[in-house]
Amino acid sequence: MTESTKYLLPEDRIPKRWYNIQADLPKPLPAVLHPGTLQPVGPDDLAPLFPMELIMQEVSTEREVEIPEPVREVYRLWRPAPLFRAHRLEKALGTPAKIFYKYEGVSPAGSHKPNTAVAQAFYNKAAGVKRLSTETGAGQWGSSLAFAGNLFGLEVQVFQVRVSYDQKPYRRALMETYGARCLPSPSTETAYGRSVLERAPNHPGSLGIAISEAVEVAVQREDTKYALGSVLNHVLLHQTIIGLESMEQMEMAGAWPDVVVGCTGGGSNFAGIAFPFIGDALRGGRRARIVAVEPAACPSLTRGKYAYDFGDTAHMTPLTKMHTLGSTFTPPGFHAGGLRYHGMAPLVSHLKELGLIEATAYHQTECFAAGVTFARAEGIVPAPEANHAVKGAIEEALRCKREGRSETILFNLCGHGHFDMQAYIDYAAGKLTDQQYDPKELAMALSGLPSVPA
Amino acid sequence: MTESTKYLLPEDRIPKRWYNIQADLPKPLPAVLHPGTLQPVGPDDLAPLFPMELIMQEVSTEREVEIPEPVREVYRLWRPAPLFRAHRLEKALGTPAKIFYKYEGVSPAGSHKPNTAVAQAFYNKAAGVKRLSTETGAGQWGSSLAFAGNLFGLEVQVFQVRVSYDQKPYRRALMETYGARCLPSPSTETAYGRSVLERAPNHPGSLGIAISEAVEVAVQREDTKYALGSVLNHVLLHQTIIGLESMEQMEMAGAWPDVVVGCTGGGSNFAGIAFPFIGDALRGGRRARIVAVEPAACPSLTRGKYAYDFGDTAHMTPLTKMHTLGSTFTPPGFHAGGLRYHGMAPLVSHLKELGLIEATAYHQTECFAAGVTFARAEGIVPAPEANHAVKGAIEEALRCKREGRSETILFNLCGHGHFDMQAYIDYAAGKLTDQQYDPKELAMALSGLPSVPA
């Protein structure tokens, strides 16, 4: 091999602007609706939760949004993230395809999440906020916000789903090392948490409950705002730095992707790598196939309905049009905790409806098999979420092998699995099963979608 | 801040040669002795354990040893490793010192250990070896050899100290993900292991026993060799790539260290960053202070005796002259498992005797406090071992503050703590104590050193 293994950019090439795909959409995004009036929400409706700069980004149609210098300054701790050519994986698969991967696990918290956590902490600090509240499941997002909040002198309060709080103490330790306060949810700190505990003192918690607790805290305290790690437009905007860097690095490599692959839970890492390529094609650039890979046990893009729905279980959020399994749908337990969400980012859903992206779903054991193949070839042990993207990329590479095509595949390796090794232990022990969702429960959840006149 | 945060080298600047400090020693290293004859050992004595290329490196006095191209090819997966300027840590400490750190945690296994694991796997493969056996405590070395062996198509068998095997399943999962076979030691696979289990069926194991088992397997099988992760000259040689890259990166930064700091257990990461700077000074370059930081509970350099001793507890190894606490000394339990060794690399010991390096010792709670300070400033959560180097560097920076001196400090952050979060949990819970060694046991272990005529 004489071709490079990795493509690095110097830190003065950290992008100066995020890319806003709303500027290039052939059809604008459907409005966000107030759940009571069913009228479009205005900026003021969101002001109790978010600082105005983030609300403005949520609705902006400007193509470029400047990245504040203090945010770029923090990004320098790990960005630009490396782009790798997976020479050894190609060889292991015997494929004529060229496989590239962008590696976001180099961030201190180990995933792409700090890209938006740092930005959100900055804008909140600038708005005079003292404290951020948020929810987390396995802890990728909670640890990222803990990291970012600490750097900007913000208190961070994380409501962690109780079953994860108890079972995954390592991520909690990471949050606490960064100085955040981490509480098991349902907690006694909120009225909603107490109401749940009264009915079920041993409730294991859920992301929906944790969101409700974090929102309650933010709404009640003047000096506290809420932060969300995926789904929203401004979160996806911040993640576009992944794709923007990748475009420059693909040019360094003298290549351009025929296929771009990302895994999807709420949609943020997928949007991060994909949107800049989609936007470039919409503006007349070369078009790549864009493939979203989701877990078969929680298949919002492939089996959900494109409809208005709530973002949380307790129905405190506005209504957004998205691919949803229904806000009351409970996905079965599987290891890629970051992909266990009933809905999909409205922007990703919209692009799916416009035919600009494809979606596919895989079960967890085949994704772990792909992850082990990747680790043995490339060294990095991927996060369970990232294994879905690895699986998607390997399938594309094997298709190229069958078809004798030397395509270029780019995927986003959104994080490492260092805090998720229990999943690999279970996989190696043959204990991992492909959980199926209950079709009756899905049908019921979908039948309960809020009724919104067209 | 307009100065850079990190200094990156392109992968074609991965050094082409390791640096051998034996070429520049003002006095040669004392001979290694056969434990029976007390005569210097020859290459043939070591042939059952190591391939001849590594034995030749062990005794070479050539200044430069070429890095084989297939080894550089694997290094490209993560090397050159980044050098960071710790702007935020400097600010948090309020020091006029400039603090730089070389970060070896970017390797797939998360520490500097793959630098030599890859080289050892390559030379063994080239010599026709089919299988490597080794020991590991917490698992840093075992996972690195598992990673490297897999890439070169070698079977890897790791004897892991039973108490770690049971208590730290994440590192074991990493070894198994890379395809290695990991056994709790004492095991029933070796005569020595069985003899230990006969006497004590629930024996928790020790590094000494695990070494004896790994050596036994290697000696008995023609197609199997043994691999060691520290202490030996060839291991330290391979690690010099750390310092060689750092020198180039310090030049990029327009700075040069007044102080170089590393933590020491067996001595390999310390040697890796320090030897190239020491050698440069010996050849007329600028001299830096070189500071080794060791755990106060296992203080071979600061409290040990410089004498001939065995490398293992079962007395199967040759005798080397080194700083030792006695081969029967059992250090108390503490979290920096990689630093719990009774001896010190002969080369590091020799440099200490020549007055070319300083040594200091700290207890674990103050090292964890330093690690948390570092994590909150720089984001990266250091391994418990690396916390000793962080502590050493912070102490130097605080001295600079007291003295009003703007010195340049460089330290080696040899690995991340992602697999060691239990230690941070214990620290945060106030459960960490500063274990003291038993002075009587130390005196007894030192009185039992083998008698070697001067």
Coordinates of C-alpha atoms in Angstrom, one line a residue, chain A residues 1-11 14 69-70 73-80 84 87-88 101 105-110 147 150-151 167-171 173-174 176-180 371-372 375-381 416-425 428, chain B residues 1-11 14 69-70 73-80 84 87-88 101 105-110 147 150-151 167-171 173-174 176-180 371-372 375-381 416-425 428:
Chain A
M1 CA 0.0 0.0 0.0
T2 CA 1.4 3.4 -0.9
E3 CA -1.9 5.2 -0.7
S4 CA -2.5 7.1 2.5
T5 CA -4.4 5.5 5.4
K6 CA -5.7 8.7 6.9
Y7 CA -6.4 12.2 5.7
L8 CA -5.8 14.9 8.3
L9 CA -6.6 18.6 8.0
P10 CA -4.7 21.2 10.1
E11 CA -6.8 22.9 12.7
I14 CA -11.9 23.6 10.8
E69 CA -14.8 31.5 17.4
P70 CA -15.0 30.2 21.0
E73 CA -11.5 27.0 19.7
V74 CA -13.0 24.1 21.6
Y75 CA -13.3 22.0 18.4
R76 CA -9.6 22.3 18.2
L77 CA -9.3 19.8 21.0
W78 CA -10.1 17.1 18.5
R79 CA -11.2 18.5 15.2
P80 CA -10.8 18.3 12.2
F84 CA -9.5 7.0 7.1
H87 CA -7.4 -0.5 3.2
R88 CA -7.5 -3.6 5.6
Y101 CA -14.7 6.3 7.0
G105 CA -14.7 8.8 18.1
V106 CA -11.7 11.0 18.6
S107 CA -13.7 13.6 20.6
P108 CA -13.1 13.5 24.3
A109 CA -16.5 12.0 25.0
G110 CA -16.0 9.5 22.2
F147 CA -17.9 17.9 28.8
N150 CA -17.9 22.3 32.1
L151 CA -15.8 24.2 29.5
Q167 CA -26.3 -0.9 34.7
K168 CA -23.8 1.4 33.0
P169 CA -21.9 3.1 35.7
Y170 CA -18.9 3.9 33.4
R171 CA -20.7 6.6 31.3
A173 CA -18.6 8.2 35.9
L174 CA -17.5 10.1 32.8
E176 CA -19.3 13.1 37.0
T177 CA -15.6 13.4 36.1
Y178 CA -16.6 16.4 33.9
G179 CA -18.4 17.8 36.9
A180 CA -22.0 17.2 35.9
G371 CA -18.4 -4.5 14.0
V372 CA -16.1 -7.4 14.9
A375 CA -12.3 -4.1 14.6
R376 CA -10.1 -7.0 13.4
A377 CA -9.3 -5.2 10.2
E378 CA -9.0 -1.6 11.3
G379 CA -8.4 -1.8 15.0
I380 CA -11.1 0.6 16.2
V381 CA -13.9 -1.1 18.1
H416 CA -16.1 4.1 19.7
G417 CA -17.4 1.3 21.8
H418 CA -15.1 1.6 24.8
F419 CA -18.0 2.2 27.2
D420 CA -20.1 -0.5 25.6
M421 CA -18.0 -3.6 25.9
Q422 CA -20.7 -5.4 27.7
A423 CA -22.5 -5.6 24.4
Y424 CA -19.4 -7.3 22.8
I425 CA -19.2 -9.7 25.7
A428 CA -19.2 -13.2 21.9
Chain B
M1 CA -5.7 31.9 21.8
T2 CA -4.2 32.0 18.3
E3 CA -1.5 29.5 19.0
S4 CA -2.2 25.9 17.8
T5 CA -3.8 23.4 20.1
K6 CA -2.3 20.4 18.4
Y7 CA 0.6 19.6 16.3
L8 CA 0.0 16.9 13.7
L9 CA 2.5 15.2 11.4
P10 CA 1.4 13.6 8.1
E11 CA 1.8 9.9 8.0
I14 CA 6.3 8.4 10.8
E69 CA 7.9 -1.1 6.2
P70 CA 5.0 -3.5 7.3
E73 CA 2.2 0.5 7.5
V74 CA 0.3 -0.6 10.7
Y75 CA 1.5 2.4 12.6
R76 CA -0.4 4.5 10.0
L77 CA -3.7 3.4 11.6
W78 CA -3.0 5.9 14.4
R79 CA 0.6 7.4 14.0
P80 CA 2.0 10.0 14.1
F84 CA -1.1 18.9 22.2
H87 CA -3.8 25.8 26.8
R88 CA -6.7 25.2 29.0
Y101 CA 1.6 16.5 26.0
G105 CA -4.3 7.0 23.6
V106 CA -5.2 7.4 19.9
S107 CA -4.0 3.9 19.2
P108 CA -6.8 1.3 18.8
A109 CA -5.9 -0.4 22.1
G110 CA -5.8 3.0 23.8
F147 CA -4.6 -6.3 18.3
N150 CA -4.4 -10.5 14.7
L151 CA -3.0 -8.1 12.0
Q167 CA -13.1 -7.9 37.9
K168 CA -12.2 -6.2 34.6
P169 CA -14.2 -7.9 31.9
Y170 CA -14.1 -5.0 29.5
R171 CA -10.4 -5.3 28.6
A173 CA -13.7 -8.4 25.9
L174 CA -11.3 -6.2 23.8
E176 CA -11.4 -11.5 22.5
T177 CA -12.9 -9.0 20.0
Y178 CA -9.4 -9.0 18.4
G179 CA -9.5 -12.8 18.4
A180 CA -7.1 -13.6 21.2
G371 CA -6.3 13.5 36.4
V372 CA -9.7 15.0 37.1
A375 CA -10.0 15.9 32.2
R376 CA -12.0 19.0 33.1
A377 CA -9.5 21.3 31.3
E378 CA -8.5 19.2 28.3
G379 CA -11.4 16.7 27.9
I380 CA -9.4 13.5 27.8
V381 CA -9.8 11.2 30.8
H416 CA -6.9 7.0 28.1
G417 CA -8.9 5.7 31.0
H418 CA -12.0 4.5 29.2
F419 CA -11.5 0.9 30.5
D420 CA -10.6 2.1 34.0
M421 CA -13.6 4.2 34.9
Q422 CA -14.2 2.1 38.0
A423 CA -11.2 3.8 39.5
Y424 CA -12.8 7.2 38.8
I425 CA -16.0 6.0 40.4
A428 CA -15.3 10.3 43.3

